[in-house]
Short mmCIF file of C-alpha atoms in Angstrom, two decimals:
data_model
loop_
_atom_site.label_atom_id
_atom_site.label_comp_id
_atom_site.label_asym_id
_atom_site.label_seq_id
_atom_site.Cartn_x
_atom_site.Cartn_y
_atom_site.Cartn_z
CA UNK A 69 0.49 -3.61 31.92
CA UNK A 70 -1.67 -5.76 29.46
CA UNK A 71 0.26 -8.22 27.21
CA UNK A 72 0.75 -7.60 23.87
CA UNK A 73 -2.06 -9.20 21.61
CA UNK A 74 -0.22 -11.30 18.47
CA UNK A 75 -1.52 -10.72 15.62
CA UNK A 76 -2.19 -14.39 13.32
CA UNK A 77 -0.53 -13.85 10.14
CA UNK A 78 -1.92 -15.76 6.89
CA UNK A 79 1.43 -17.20 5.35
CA UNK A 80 0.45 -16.27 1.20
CA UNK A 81 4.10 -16.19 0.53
CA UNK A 82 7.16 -17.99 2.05
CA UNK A 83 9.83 -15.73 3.50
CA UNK A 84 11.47 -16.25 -0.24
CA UNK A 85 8.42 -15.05 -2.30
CA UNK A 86 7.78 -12.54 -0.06
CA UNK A 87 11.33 -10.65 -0.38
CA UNK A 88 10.97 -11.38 -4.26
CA UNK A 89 7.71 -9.82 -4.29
CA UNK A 90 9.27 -6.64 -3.04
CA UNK A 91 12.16 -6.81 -5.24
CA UNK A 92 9.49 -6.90 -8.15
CA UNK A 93 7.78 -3.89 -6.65
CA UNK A 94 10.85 -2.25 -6.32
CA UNK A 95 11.67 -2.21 -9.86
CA UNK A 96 8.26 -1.51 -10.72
CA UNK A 97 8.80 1.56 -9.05
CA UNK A 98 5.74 1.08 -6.73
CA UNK A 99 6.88 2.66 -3.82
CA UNK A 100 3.61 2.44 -1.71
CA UNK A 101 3.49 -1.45 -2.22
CA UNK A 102 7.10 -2.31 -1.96
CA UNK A 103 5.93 -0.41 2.02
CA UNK A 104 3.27 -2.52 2.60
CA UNK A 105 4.98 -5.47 1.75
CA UNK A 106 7.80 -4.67 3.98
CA UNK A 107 4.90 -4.20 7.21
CA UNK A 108 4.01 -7.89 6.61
CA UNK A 109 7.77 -8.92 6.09
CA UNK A 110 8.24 -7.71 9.63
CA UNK A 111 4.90 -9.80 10.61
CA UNK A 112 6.91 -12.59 9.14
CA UNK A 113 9.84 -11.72 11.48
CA UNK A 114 7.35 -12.25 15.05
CA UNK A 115 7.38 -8.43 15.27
CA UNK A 116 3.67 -7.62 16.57
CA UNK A 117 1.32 -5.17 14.50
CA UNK A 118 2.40 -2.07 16.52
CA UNK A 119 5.76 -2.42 16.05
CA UNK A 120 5.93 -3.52 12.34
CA UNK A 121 3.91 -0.57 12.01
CA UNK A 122 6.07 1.89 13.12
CA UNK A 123 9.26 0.37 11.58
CA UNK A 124 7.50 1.52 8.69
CA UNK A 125 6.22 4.95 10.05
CA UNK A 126 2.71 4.13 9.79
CA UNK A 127 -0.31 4.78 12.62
CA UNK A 128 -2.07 2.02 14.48
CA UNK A 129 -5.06 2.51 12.35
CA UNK A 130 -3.30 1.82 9.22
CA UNK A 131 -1.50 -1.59 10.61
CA UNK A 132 -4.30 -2.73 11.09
CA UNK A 133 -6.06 -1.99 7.99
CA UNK A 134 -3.23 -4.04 6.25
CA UNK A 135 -3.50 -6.82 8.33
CA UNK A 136 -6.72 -7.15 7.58
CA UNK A 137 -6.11 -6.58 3.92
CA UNK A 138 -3.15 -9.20 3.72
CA UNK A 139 -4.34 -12.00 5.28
CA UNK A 140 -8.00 -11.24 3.17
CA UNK A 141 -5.66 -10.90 0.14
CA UNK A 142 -2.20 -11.52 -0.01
CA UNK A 143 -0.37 -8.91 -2.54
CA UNK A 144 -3.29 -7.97 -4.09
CA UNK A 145 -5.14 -6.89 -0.77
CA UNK A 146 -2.21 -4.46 -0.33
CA UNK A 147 -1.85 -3.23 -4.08
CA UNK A 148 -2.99 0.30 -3.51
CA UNK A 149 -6.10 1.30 -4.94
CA UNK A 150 -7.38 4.64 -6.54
CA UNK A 151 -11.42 5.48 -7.14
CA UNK A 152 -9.85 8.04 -10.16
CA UNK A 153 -11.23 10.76 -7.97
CA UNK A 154 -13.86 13.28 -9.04
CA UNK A 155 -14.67 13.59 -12.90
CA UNK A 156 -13.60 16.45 -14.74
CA UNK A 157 -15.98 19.63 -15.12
CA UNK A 158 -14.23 20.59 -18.19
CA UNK A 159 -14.28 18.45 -21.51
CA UNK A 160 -11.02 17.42 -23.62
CA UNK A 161 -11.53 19.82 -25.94
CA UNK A 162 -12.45 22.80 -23.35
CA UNK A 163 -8.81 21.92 -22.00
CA UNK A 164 -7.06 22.18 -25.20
CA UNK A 165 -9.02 25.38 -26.04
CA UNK A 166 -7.68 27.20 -22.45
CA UNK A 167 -3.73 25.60 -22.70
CA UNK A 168 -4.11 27.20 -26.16
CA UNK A 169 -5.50 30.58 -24.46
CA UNK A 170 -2.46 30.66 -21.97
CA UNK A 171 -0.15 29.64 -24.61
CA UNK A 172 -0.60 32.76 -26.42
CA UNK A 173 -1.13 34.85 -23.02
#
C-alpha cells in the first residue's frame, strides 16, 4: 500500500479565525461556505484531503478543487460563485404580460 500523500495547507486563518469565520457564515445563512470552511477546518486538524473530504460528504475531485482554491484564496477562494446562468429569452414586461394571462386563466 502507498502512503498517504499530505496535503500542505496555507494557514490564512488561525484555528480562532477560522471557527469565527464559520460562525459568521452560519448566521449569514451560507450554507455552502460554512461546508467548505469546515473541509479546511479538518485540514487544520492533520486530517489528509481524502478524509476531510468525506467528513464532509464530498468526492475526491471536489477536495481537491478546494484545496487548491483555499490555499490560492483563503475565504474568498471558497465563497461559492455563480456565472447568473443563461439570460432570459423573455423580457420583463413579456413576464408580467403571461403571470397576468395565468392570473386570469
Amino acid at each position: 500500500m502507498t502512503g498517504v500523500r499530505r496535503l500542505v495547507v496555507v494557514e490564512h486563518l488561525s484555528p480562532a479565525e477560522l471557527d469565527r469565520a464559520i460562525n459568521e457564515a452560519q448566521a449569514a445563512d451560507e450554507t455552502r461556505l460554512v461546508r467548505r470552511l469546515c473541509f479546511v477546518k479538518n485540514l487544520y486538524q492533520g486530517k489528509t484531503q481524502q478524509q476531510a473530504g468525506n467528513t464532509v460528504g464530498v468526492s475526491q475531485p471536489t477536495s481537491s478543487r478546494w484545496a487548491r482554491v483555499w490555499n490560492d484564496g483563503g475565504v474568498d477562494g471558497l465563497r461559492p460563485r455563480f456565472g447568473g446562468g443563461r439570460p432570459p429569452k423573455l423580457t420583463p414586461a413579456q413576464w408580467d404580460e403571461i403571470c397576468t394571462i395565468l392570473e386570469d386563466g
